[in-house]
PDB file of C-alpha atoms in Angstrom:
ATOM      1  CA  MET A   1      70.714  87.168 167.550  1.00 44.00           C
ATOM      2  CA  THR A   2      72.341  87.185 164.145  1.00 53.00           C
ATOM      3  CA  ALA A   3      70.886  88.064 160.752  1.00 68.00           C
ATOM      4  CA  ILE A   4      70.963  85.040 158.471  1.00 69.00           C
ATOM      5  CA  GLU A   5      73.248  86.848 155.998  1.00 69.00           C
ATOM      6  CA  HIS A   6      76.084  86.789 158.523  1.00 72.00           C
ATOM      7  CA  THR A   7      75.655  83.211 159.635  1.00 84.00           C
ATOM      8  CA  ARG A   8      77.978  80.416 158.555  1.00 87.00           C
ATOM      9  CA  PRO A   9      76.087  77.230 157.835  1.00 89.00           C
ATOM     10  CA  ARG A  10      78.070  74.018 158.117  1.00 88.00           C
ATOM     11  CA  ARG A  11      77.540  70.439 157.040  1.00 85.00           C
ATOM     12  CA  ARG A  12      76.497  68.160 159.887  1.00 84.00           C
ATOM     13  CA  SER A  13      78.879  65.324 160.510  1.00 79.00           C
ATOM     14  CA  ASP A  14      75.947  63.047 161.376  1.00 76.00           C
ATOM     15  CA  ALA A  15      74.002  63.964 158.223  1.00 72.00           C
ATOM     16  CA  PRO A  16      72.670  61.289 155.914  1.00 68.00           C
ATOM     17  CA  ALA A  17      74.548  60.564 152.672  1.00 67.00           C
ATOM     18  CA  VAL A  18      74.023  63.243 150.053  1.00 66.00           C
ATOM     19  CA  LEU A  19      74.141  62.846 146.304  1.00 64.00           C
ATOM     20  CA  SER A  20      74.039  65.370 143.538  1.00 63.00           C
ATOM     21  CA  GLY A  21      71.089  65.115 141.182  1.00 56.00           C
ATOM     22  CA  ASP A  22      73.410  63.824 138.504  1.00 49.00           C
ATOM     23  CA  SER A  23      74.584  60.833 140.440  1.00 47.00           C
ATOM     24  CA  THR A  24      73.305  57.448 139.425  1.00 46.00           C
ATOM     25  CA  ASP A  25      74.209  55.793 142.714  1.00 54.00           C
ATOM     26  CA  SER A  26      71.513  55.153 145.248  1.00 53.00           C
ATOM     27  CA  GLY A  27      71.569  57.307 148.349  1.00 53.00           C
ATOM     28  CA  GLU A  28      69.415  58.619 151.087  1.00 63.00           C
ATOM     29  CA  ILE A  29      69.098  62.222 149.956  1.00 73.00           C
ATOM     30  CA  GLU A  30      69.385  63.523 146.433  1.00 74.00           C
ATOM     31  CA  LEU A  31      69.873  67.243 145.807  1.00 80.00           C
ATOM     32  CA  ASN A  32      69.631  69.145 142.561  1.00 83.00           C
ATOM     33  CA  ALA A  33      72.873  70.636 141.214  1.00 82.00           C
ATOM     34  CA  THR A  34      72.392  74.095 142.738  1.00 86.00           C
ATOM     35  CA  ALA A  35      71.403  72.786 146.155  1.00 89.00           C
ATOM     36  CA  TYR A  36      74.356  70.392 146.071  1.00 89.00           C
ATOM     37  CA  ALA A  37      76.731  73.258 145.218  1.00 90.00           C
ATOM     38  CA  ILE A  38      75.366  75.342 148.103  1.00 92.00           C
ATOM     39  CA  TRP A  39      75.623  72.349 150.436  1.00 90.00           C
ATOM     40  CA  GLU A  40      79.278  71.964 149.428  1.00 89.00           C
ATOM     41  CA  LEU A  41      79.855  75.587 150.488  1.00 92.00           C
ATOM     42  CA  CYS A  42      78.516  74.936 153.988  1.00 93.00           C
ATOM     43  CA  ASP A  43      81.914  74.690 155.664  1.00 91.00           C
ATOM     44  CA  GLY A  44      81.188  76.744 158.797  1.00 91.00           C
ATOM     45  CA  GLU A  45      83.337  79.606 157.429  1.00 91.00           C
ATOM     46  CA  THR A  46      81.492  80.816 154.350  1.00 93.00           C
ATOM     47  CA  THR A  47      78.705  83.265 155.146  1.00 93.00           C
ATOM     48  CA  VAL A  48      75.305  83.286 153.490  1.00 93.00           C
ATOM     49  CA  THR A  49      76.167  86.700 152.064  1.00 93.00           C
ATOM     50  CA  GLU A  50      79.248  85.263 150.361  1.00 94.00           C
ATOM     51  CA  MET A  51      77.170  82.449 148.867  1.00 94.00           C
ATOM     52  CA  VAL A  52      74.637  84.966 147.534  1.00 94.00           C
ATOM     53  CA  GLU A  53      77.274  87.315 146.096  1.00 92.00           C
ATOM     54  CA  ALA A  54      79.084  84.491 144.290  1.00 92.00           C
ATOM     55  CA  SER A  55      75.790  83.185 142.895  1.00 91.00           C
ATOM     56  CA  GLN A  56      74.957  86.665 141.606  1.00 89.00           C
ATOM     57  CA  GLU A  57      78.021  86.515 139.377  1.00 85.00           C
ATOM     58  CA  LEU A  58      76.631  83.438 137.631  1.00 83.00           C
ATOM     59  CA  PHE A  59      72.876  83.872 137.464  1.00 81.00           C
ATOM     60  CA  ASP A  60      70.985  86.604 135.713  1.00 74.00           C
ATOM     61  CA  ALA A  61      68.373  87.433 138.325  1.00 81.00           C
ATOM     62  CA  PRO A  62      67.808  90.328 140.720  1.00 86.00           C
ATOM     63  CA  GLY A  63      69.927  90.132 143.875  1.00 87.00           C
ATOM     64  CA  GLU A  64      66.892  89.726 146.140  1.00 92.00           C
ATOM     65  CA  VAL A  65      65.636  86.783 144.071  1.00 92.00           C
ATOM     66  CA  ILE A  66      68.994  85.017 144.299  1.00 92.00           C
ATOM     67  CA  ALA A  67      69.224  85.771 148.022  1.00 93.00           C
ATOM     68  CA  ALA A  68      65.742  84.313 148.549  1.00 94.00           C
ATOM     69  CA  ASP A  69      66.670  81.212 146.508  1.00 93.00           C
ATOM     70  CA  VAL A  70      69.860  80.617 148.501  1.00 94.00           C
ATOM     71  CA  ARG A  71      67.978  81.048 151.775  1.00 93.00           C
ATOM     72  CA  ALA A  72      65.281  78.635 150.579  1.00 94.00           C
ATOM     73  CA  ILE A  73      67.924  76.037 149.723  1.00 93.00           C
ATOM     74  CA  LEU A  74      69.573  76.469 153.127  1.00 93.00           C
ATOM     75  CA  ASP A  75      66.189  76.107 154.842  1.00 92.00           C
ATOM     76  CA  GLU A  76      65.618  72.917 152.886  1.00 90.00           C
ATOM     77  CA  LEU A  77      69.073  71.600 153.851  1.00 91.00           C
ATOM     78  CA  ASP A  78      68.379  72.530 157.468  1.00 90.00           C
ATOM     79  CA  ARG A  79      65.023  70.754 157.488  1.00 88.00           C
ATOM     80  CA  ALA A  80      66.652  67.678 155.952  1.00 86.00           C
ATOM     81  CA  GLY A  81      69.152  67.637 158.824  1.00 86.00           C
ATOM     82  CA  LEU A  82      72.109  68.209 156.487  1.00 88.00           C
ATOM     83  CA  ILE A  83      73.442  71.429 158.023  1.00 90.00           C
ATOM     84  CA  ASP A  84      73.488  73.363 161.208  1.00 87.00           C
ATOM     85  CA  TRP A  85      74.533  76.927 161.953  1.00 81.00           C
ATOM     86  CA  ALA A  86      77.685  78.301 163.509  1.00 70.00           C
ATOM     87  CA  GLU A  87      75.341  80.931 164.926  1.00 64.00           C
ATOM     88  CA  GLU A  88      71.586  80.631 164.905  1.00 56.00           C
ATOM     89  CA  PRO A  89      69.958  83.011 162.417  1.00 52.00           C
ATOM     90  CA  THR A  90      67.211  85.304 163.632  1.00 48.00           C
TER      91      THR A  90
ATOM     92  CA  MET B   1      64.477  83.541 115.918  1.00 82.00           C
ATOM     93  CA  THR B   2      67.330  81.188 115.038  1.00 90.00           C
ATOM     94  CA  PRO B   3      70.452  82.134 116.991  1.00 94.00           C
ATOM     95  CA  LEU B   4      73.494  83.020 114.902  1.00 96.00           C
ATOM     96  CA  VAL B   5      76.713  81.278 115.924  1.00 97.00           C
ATOM     97  CA  VAL B   6      80.395  81.839 115.179  1.00 97.00           C
ATOM     98  CA  LEU B   7      82.608  78.779 115.628  1.00 97.00           C
ATOM     99  CA  ALA B   8      86.257  79.210 116.570  1.00 97.00           C
ATOM    100  CA  ASP B   9      88.534  76.205 116.560  1.00 96.00           C
ATOM    101  CA  GLU B  10      91.791  75.559 114.766  1.00 95.00           C
ATOM    102  CA  ARG B  11      90.757  72.070 113.661  1.00 94.00           C
ATOM    103  CA  ALA B  12      88.549  71.726 110.582  1.00 94.00           C
ATOM    104  CA  LEU B  13      87.194  68.354 111.636  1.00 94.00           C
ATOM    105  CA  ILE B  14      85.989  69.670 114.999  1.00 93.00           C
ATOM    106  CA  ARG B  15      84.420  72.708 113.340  1.00 95.00           C
ATOM    107  CA  ALA B  16      82.576  70.487 110.874  1.00 95.00           C
ATOM    108  CA  ALA B  17      81.255  68.287 113.696  1.00 94.00           C
ATOM    109  CA  LEU B  18      80.144  71.306 115.721  1.00 94.00           C
ATOM    110  CA  ARG B  19      78.504  72.883 112.679  1.00 95.00           C
ATOM    111  CA  ALA B  20      76.530  69.701 111.986  1.00 95.00           C
ATOM    112  CA  LEU B  21      75.446  69.487 115.619  1.00 94.00           C
ATOM    113  CA  LEU B  22      74.457  73.128 115.954  1.00 93.00           C
ATOM    114  CA  GLN B  23      72.569  73.280 112.664  1.00 93.00           C
ATOM    115  CA  ARG B  24      70.730  70.017 113.228  1.00 90.00           C
ATOM    116  CA  ASP B  25      66.978  70.626 113.006  1.00 79.00           C
ATOM    117  CA  GLY B  26      67.692  74.303 112.398  1.00 83.00           C
ATOM    118  CA  ALA B  27      68.581  74.826 116.064  1.00 84.00           C
ATOM    119  CA  SER B  28      71.066  77.550 115.144  1.00 92.00           C
ATOM    120  CA  GLU B  29      72.788  78.993 112.121  1.00 95.00           C
ATOM    121  CA  VAL B  30      76.571  78.928 111.933  1.00 96.00           C
ATOM    122  CA  VAL B  31      77.485  82.170 110.175  1.00 97.00           C
ATOM    123  CA  ALA B  32      81.283  81.909 110.323  1.00 96.00           C
ATOM    124  CA  GLU B  33      84.138  79.604 111.206  1.00 97.00           C
ATOM    125  CA  CYS B  34      87.403  80.999 112.553  1.00 96.00           C
ATOM    126  CA  THR B  35      90.817  79.597 113.280  1.00 96.00           C
ATOM    127  CA  THR B  36      92.484  82.589 114.973  1.00 95.00           C
ATOM    128  CA  GLY B  37      91.611  85.327 117.442  1.00 94.00           C
ATOM    129  CA  VAL B  38      91.908  87.954 114.708  1.00 95.00           C
ATOM    130  CA  GLU B  39      89.363  86.106 112.589  1.00 96.00           C
ATOM    131  CA  VAL B  40      87.049  85.888 115.607  1.00 96.00           C
ATOM    132  CA  VAL B  41      87.136  89.661 116.094  1.00 95.00           C
ATOM    133  CA  GLU B  42      86.411  90.221 112.402  1.00 96.00           C
ATOM    134  CA  ALA B  43      83.593  87.665 112.286  1.00 96.00           C
ATOM    135  CA  VAL B  44      81.888  89.090 115.366  1.00 96.00           C
ATOM    136  CA  GLY B  45      82.059  92.555 113.788  1.00 94.00           C
ATOM    137  CA  ASP B  46      80.832  91.386 110.375  1.00 95.00           C
ATOM    138  CA  PHE B  47      78.065  88.941 111.338  1.00 95.00           C
ATOM    139  CA  GLU B  48      76.827  90.220 114.719  1.00 95.00           C
ATOM    140  CA  PRO B  49      76.292  86.682 116.050  1.00 97.00           C
ATOM    141  CA  ASP B  50      74.365  85.818 119.198  1.00 97.00           C
ATOM    142  CA  VAL B  51      76.870  83.215 120.351  1.00 97.00           C
ATOM    143  CA  LEU B  52      80.575  82.537 119.951  1.00 97.00           C
ATOM    144  CA  VAL B  53      81.663  78.942 120.555  1.00 97.00           C
ATOM    145  CA  LEU B  54      85.345  79.260 121.336  1.00 96.00           C
ATOM    146  CA  ASP B  55      87.929  76.527 121.693  1.00 95.00           C
ATOM    147  CA  ILE B  56      90.037  77.095 124.795  1.00 93.00           C
ATOM    148  CA  GLY B  57      93.164  76.956 122.630  1.00 92.00           C
ATOM    149  CA  LEU B  58      92.157  80.325 121.165  1.00 92.00           C
ATOM    150  CA  LEU B  59      91.228  81.937 124.493  1.00 88.00           C
ATOM    151  CA  ASP B  60      93.276  84.849 125.716  1.00 81.00           C
ATOM    152  CA  ALA B  61      92.353  87.321 128.393  1.00 73.00           C
ATOM    153  CA  ALA B  62      91.735  90.167 125.955  1.00 86.00           C
ATOM    154  CA  LEU B  63      89.796  88.325 123.254  1.00 91.00           C
ATOM    155  CA  ILE B  64      86.462  87.940 125.036  1.00 91.00           C
ATOM    156  CA  SER B  65      86.437  91.513 126.337  1.00 88.00           C
ATOM    157  CA  GLU B  66      87.339  92.775 122.859  1.00 91.00           C
ATOM    158  CA  VAL B  67      84.520  90.936 121.086  1.00 93.00           C
ATOM    159  CA  LYS B  68      82.037  91.800 123.812  1.00 91.00           C
ATOM    160  CA  ALA B  69      82.999  95.451 123.537  1.00 90.00           C
ATOM    161  CA  SER B  70      81.992  95.365 119.880  1.00 90.00           C
ATOM    162  CA  ASN B  71      78.836  93.313 120.497  1.00 92.00           C
ATOM    163  CA  ALA B  72      77.402  93.775 123.978  1.00 90.00           C
ATOM    164  CA  THR B  73      74.752  91.067 123.603  1.00 93.00           C
ATOM    165  CA  LEU B  74      77.213  88.411 122.431  1.00 95.00           C
ATOM    166  CA  ARG B  75      77.366  85.280 124.601  1.00 95.00           C
ATOM    167  CA  VAL B  76      80.547  83.228 124.685  1.00 96.00           C
ATOM    168  CA  VAL B  77      80.743  79.490 125.350  1.00 96.00           C
ATOM    169  CA  VAL B  78      84.236  78.054 125.840  1.00 95.00           C
ATOM    170  CA  LEU B  79      85.026  74.427 125.002  1.00 95.00           C
ATOM    171  CA  ASP B  80      87.821  72.974 127.116  1.00 94.00           C
ATOM    172  CA  VAL B  81      89.801  69.789 126.600  1.00 91.00           C
ATOM    173  CA  ASP B  82      88.714  68.313 129.895  1.00 90.00           C
ATOM    174  CA  PRO B  83      87.020  69.804 132.963  1.00 89.00           C
ATOM    175  CA  ASP B  84      89.446  71.919 134.991  1.00 89.00           C
ATOM    176  CA  GLU B  85      88.372  74.157 137.878  1.00 87.00           C
ATOM    177  CA  GLU B  86      91.223  76.617 137.439  1.00 86.00           C
ATOM    178  CA  ARG B  87      90.603  77.072 133.723  1.00 89.00           C
ATOM    179  CA  LEU B  88      86.869  77.390 134.391  1.00 91.00           C
ATOM    180  CA  ALA B  89      87.565  80.247 136.815  1.00 87.00           C
ATOM    181  CA  THR B  90      89.869  81.878 134.248  1.00 86.00           C
ATOM    182  CA  CYS B  91      87.150  81.637 131.608  1.00 89.00           C
ATOM    183  CA  VAL B  92      84.540  83.210 133.900  1.00 86.00           C
ATOM    184  CA  GLU B  93      87.030  85.928 134.841  1.00 83.00           C
ATOM    185  CA  SER B  94      87.684  86.583 131.149  1.00 85.00           C
ATOM    186  CA  GLY B  95      83.973  87.108 130.554  1.00 88.00           C
ATOM    187  CA  ALA B  96      82.869  83.714 129.223  1.00 92.00           C
ATOM    188  CA  ASP B  97      79.192  82.932 129.797  1.00 93.00           C
ATOM    189  CA  GLY B  98      79.411  79.186 129.371  1.00 94.00           C
ATOM    190  CA  TYR B  99      82.003  76.487 129.861  1.00 95.00           C
ATOM    191  CA  LEU B 100      82.045  72.818 129.070  1.00 93.00           C
ATOM    192  CA  SER B 101      84.571  70.262 128.018  1.00 91.00           C
ATOM    193  CA  ARG B 102      84.806  67.964 125.053  1.00 84.00           C
ATOM    194  CA  LEU B 103      84.106  65.105 127.453  1.00 88.00           C
ATOM    195  CA  HIS B 104      80.533  66.320 127.827  1.00 88.00           C
ATOM    196  CA  HIS B 105      77.652  65.042 125.756  1.00 91.00           C
ATOM    197  CA  PRO B 106      77.016  66.915 122.487  1.00 90.00           C
ATOM    198  CA  GLU B 107      73.510  67.772 123.693  1.00 91.00           C
ATOM    199  CA  ASP B 108      75.127  69.653 126.594  1.00 92.00           C
ATOM    200  CA  LEU B 109      76.485  72.187 124.102  1.00 93.00           C
ATOM    201  CA  LEU B 110      72.953  72.853 122.845  1.00 93.00           C
ATOM    202  CA  ASP B 111      71.880  73.215 126.475  1.00 92.00           C
ATOM    203  CA  ALA B 112      74.763  75.578 127.125  1.00 93.00           C
ATOM    204  CA  ILE B 113      73.807  77.790 124.182  1.00 94.00           C
ATOM    205  CA  ALA B 114      70.154  77.919 125.253  1.00 93.00           C
ATOM    206  CA  THR B 115      71.211  78.743 128.825  1.00 92.00           C
ATOM    207  CA  VAL B 116      73.583  81.582 127.947  1.00 93.00           C
ATOM    208  CA  LEU B 117      71.058  83.025 125.495  1.00 93.00           C
ATOM    209  CA  GLY B 118      68.645  83.105 128.443  1.00 89.00           C
ATOM    210  CA  GLY B 119      71.106  85.359 130.243  1.00 87.00           C
ATOM    211  CA  ASN B 120      72.477  82.772 132.668  1.00 86.00           C
ATOM    212  CA  ALA B 121      75.902  81.248 133.029  1.00 88.00           C
ATOM    213  CA  TYR B 122      76.336  77.634 131.962  1.00 92.00           C
ATOM    214  CA  VAL B 123      78.655  75.576 134.115  1.00 91.00           C
ATOM    215  CA  PRO B 124      78.733  71.776 134.281  1.00 88.00           C
ATOM    216  CA  THR B 125      76.676  70.868 137.346  1.00 84.00           C
ATOM    217  CA  GLU B 126      79.500  68.920 138.960  1.00 84.00           C
ATOM    218  CA  MET B 127      81.755  72.009 138.777  1.00 89.00           C
ATOM    219  CA  LEU B 128      79.287  74.560 140.166  1.00 89.00           C
ATOM    220  CA  GLY B 129      80.305  74.169 143.821  1.00 89.00           C
ATOM    221  CA  GLY B 130      83.998  74.486 142.983  1.00 89.00           C
ATOM    222  CA  LEU B 131      83.400  77.588 140.889  1.00 90.00           C
ATOM    223  CA  LEU B 132      81.334  79.272 143.615  1.00 92.00           C
ATOM    224  CA  ARG B 133      84.119  78.491 146.091  1.00 92.00           C
ATOM    225  CA  THR B 134      86.725  79.999 143.744  1.00 90.00           C
ATOM    226  CA  LEU B 135      84.620  83.157 143.296  1.00 90.00           C
ATOM    227  CA  ILE B 136      84.259  83.477 147.078  1.00 93.00           C
ATOM    228  CA  HIS B 137      88.018  83.089 147.593  1.00 92.00           C
ATOM    229  CA  GLN B 138      88.736  85.676 144.904  1.00 89.00           C
ATOM    230  CA  ARG B 139      86.352  88.130 146.550  1.00 90.00           C
ATOM    231  CA  ARG B 140      87.960  87.532 149.956  1.00 93.00           C
ATOM    232  CA  GLU B 141      91.396  88.136 148.481  1.00 92.00           C
ATOM    233  CA  GLU B 142      90.140  91.290 146.778  1.00 91.00           C
ATOM    234  CA  ASP B 143      88.689  92.574 150.056  1.00 93.00           C
ATOM    235  CA  ALA B 144      91.913  91.770 151.929  1.00 95.00           C
ATOM    236  CA  VAL B 145      94.095  93.567 149.363  1.00 95.00           C
ATOM    237  CA  LYS B 146      91.833  96.635 149.340  1.00 94.00           C
ATOM    238  CA  SER B 147      91.833  96.689 153.094  1.00 95.00           C
ATOM    239  CA  ARG B 148      95.672  96.603 153.159  1.00 95.00           C
ATOM    240  CA  PHE B 149      95.750  99.352 150.519  1.00 95.00           C
ATOM    241  CA  GLN B 150      93.570 101.555 152.722  1.00 94.00           C
ATOM    242  CA  THR B 151      96.354 101.584 155.338  1.00 95.00           C
ATOM    243  CA  LEU B 152      98.764 103.397 152.954  1.00 96.00           C
ATOM    244  CA  THR B 153      99.347 107.083 153.566  1.00 95.00           C
ATOM    245  CA  THR B 154      98.822 109.567 150.746  1.00 93.00           C
ATOM    246  CA  ARG B 155     102.591 109.696 150.202  1.00 94.00           C
ATOM    247  CA  GLU B 156     102.819 105.899 150.083  1.00 95.00           C
ATOM    248  CA  VAL B 157     100.064 105.822 147.472  1.00 95.00           C
ATOM    249  CA  GLU B 158     102.153 108.239 145.392  1.00 94.00           C
ATOM    250  CA  VAL B 159     105.142 105.955 145.840  1.00 95.00           C
ATOM    251  CA  LEU B 160     103.066 102.987 144.690  1.00 95.00           C
ATOM    252  CA  GLY B 161     102.091 105.018 141.624  1.00 94.00           C
ATOM    253  CA  CYS B 162     105.779 105.604 140.896  1.00 95.00           C
ATOM    254  CA  LEU B 163     106.447 101.863 141.230  1.00 95.00           C
ATOM    255  CA  CYS B 164     103.685 101.190 138.721  1.00 94.00           C
ATOM    256  CA  GLU B 165     105.369 103.583 136.303  1.00 93.00           C
ATOM    257  CA  GLY B 166     108.618 101.697 136.780  1.00 91.00           C
ATOM    258  CA  LEU B 167     110.442 104.644 138.352  1.00 91.00           C
ATOM    259  CA  GLY B 168     113.664 103.840 140.204  1.00 86.00           C
ATOM    260  CA  GLY B 169     114.667 105.356 143.559  1.00 84.00           C
ATOM    261  CA  ASP B 170     116.364 108.490 142.181  1.00 89.00           C
ATOM    262  CA  ASP B 171     113.588 109.283 139.685  1.00 91.00           C
ATOM    263  CA  MET B 172     110.985 108.681 142.359  1.00 93.00           C
ATOM    264  CA  ALA B 173     112.796 110.992 144.781  1.00 93.00           C
ATOM    265  CA  GLU B 174     112.970 113.695 142.132  1.00 93.00           C
ATOM    266  CA  ARG B 175     109.297 113.290 141.205  1.00 92.00           C
ATOM    267  CA  LEU B 176     108.140 113.498 144.828  1.00 93.00           C
ATOM    268  CA  TYR B 177     110.665 116.159 145.944  1.00 95.00           C
ATOM    269  CA  ILE B 178     112.109 113.900 148.624  1.00 94.00           C
ATOM    270  CA  SER B 179     115.546 112.417 149.252  1.00 93.00           C
ATOM    271  CA  ALA B 180     116.481 109.017 147.841  1.00 92.00           C
ATOM    272  CA  ALA B 181     116.764 107.645 151.379  1.00 93.00           C
ATOM    273  CA  THR B 182     113.242 108.808 152.217  1.00 94.00           C
ATOM    274  CA  ALA B 183     111.954 107.291 148.982  1.00 93.00           C
ATOM    275  CA  ARG B 184     113.545 103.970 149.945  1.00 94.00           C
ATOM    276  CA  THR B 185     111.868 104.105 153.357  1.00 95.00           C
ATOM    277  CA  HIS B 186     108.478 104.764 151.759  1.00 95.00           C
ATOM    278  CA  VAL B 187     109.006 101.866 149.354  1.00 95.00           C
ATOM    279  CA  GLN B 188     109.815  99.504 152.234  1.00 95.00           C
ATOM    280  CA  ASN B 189     106.683 100.670 154.074  1.00 96.00           C
ATOM    281  CA  VAL B 190     104.544 100.103 150.969  1.00 96.00           C
ATOM    282  CA  LEU B 191     105.902  96.570 150.525  1.00 96.00           C
ATOM    283  CA  LYS B 192     105.314  95.764 154.174  1.00 96.00           C
ATOM    284  CA  LYS B 193     101.783  97.154 154.265  1.00 96.00           C
ATOM    285  CA  LEU B 194     100.774  95.405 151.043  1.00 96.00           C
ATOM    286  CA  ASP B 195     102.429  92.195 152.249  1.00 95.00           C
ATOM    287  CA  VAL B 196     104.523  91.745 149.104  1.00 95.00           C
ATOM    288  CA  HIS B 197     108.210  91.033 148.703  1.00 94.00           C
ATOM    289  CA  SER B 198     109.314  93.145 145.781  1.00 94.00           C
ATOM    290  CA  GLN B 199     108.566  96.362 143.931  1.00 94.00           C
ATOM    291  CA  VAL B 200     107.530  94.372 140.875  1.00 93.00           C
ATOM    292  CA  GLU B 201     105.077  92.379 142.975  1.00 94.00           C
ATOM    293  CA  ALA B 202     103.637  95.587 144.449  1.00 95.00           C
ATOM    294  CA  ALA B 203     103.113  97.077 140.987  1.00 94.00           C
ATOM    295  CA  ALA B 204     101.539  93.855 139.700  1.00 94.00           C
ATOM    296  CA  LEU B 205      99.203  93.725 142.698  1.00 94.00           C
ATOM    297  CA  ALA B 206      98.161  97.357 142.176  1.00 94.00           C
ATOM    298  CA  ARG B 207      97.416  96.730 138.502  1.00 92.00           C
ATOM    299  CA  ARG B 208      95.605  93.438 139.039  1.00 88.00           C
ATOM    300  CA  HIS B 209      93.283  94.902 141.668  1.00 89.00           C
ATOM    301  CA  GLY B 210      92.976  98.379 140.140  1.00 89.00           C
ATOM    302  CA  LEU B 211      94.211  99.918 143.393  1.00 91.00           C
ATOM    303  CA  LEU B 212      95.158 103.228 141.806  1.00 90.00           C
ATOM    304  CA  ASP B 213      92.095 103.498 139.565  1.00 86.00           C
ATOM    305  CA  ASP B 214      90.032 105.505 142.038  1.00 73.00           C
ATOM    306  CA  VAL B 215      92.686 107.125 144.182  1.00 70.00           C
ATOM    307  CA  GLY B 216      90.757 110.406 144.033  1.00 59.00           C
ATOM    308  CA  SER B 217      87.856 108.869 145.926  1.00 55.00           C
ATOM    309  CA  ARG B 218      90.105 107.475 148.631  1.00 56.00           C
ATOM    310  CA  PRO B 219      89.238 108.822 152.100  1.00 54.00           C
TER     311      PRO B 219
END
């Protein structure tokens, strides 16, 4: 059992095509800019904690709010079948 | 309240275009135009603006920290020539709150100003992932350097301090009441533990990461 903060989400190789919200091309899944940036970080090496800490340097919100936002994005990516986890979060 | 803006760009034509854009419909008030870093510092002190729009040609590492020291609520938006991940990271590191390039739409600058005034960073959406990755790599490097520094003995930390002061082997030996040969051995150990190849590199690393700033609190 691993706390989600220490897990390393990774992009699924069999995931549908992903586009950033800014793209004008057609695609199967369109993400907003923040979700797309988080998805890009899902390389199987970067931990959720690292994603949250880096985001805290850019966004003026309490740490727990940013952590909850990042987790919500990852949940959304997971549900959409775009990522899986190097280790399953608890 | 209308935000007050200082424009900094060497080129009069660009300043005039930016002024027209920013003052359109009373969106903001341009209180000063500057062409050098010195003028920027003076204008920020004189006019207490909310935002500084700074051309990247005038950016230097000290400028943003200097103007922010005199006006803590100031937000800085840097205009680059074209989008560049490395320069974006440098801008963020220097304390910029917003970054966009001249290739972006003029409305994006208005967006950037509104965003930084709201307390958030403004980064072009297509560069957000790259910037987050850069910040993560920097933090990893920082952690790795600090972890290597923790392996230095108290004497080796003193030796590193001497290197930062530019002391040579004989002066270092005299300062630390050790022989020159012992000083040389300590220096070699410091280089090895910090994984650097020269005394200059060790001193630069110590300065860049503030390794000697809180030596007193070291376990």
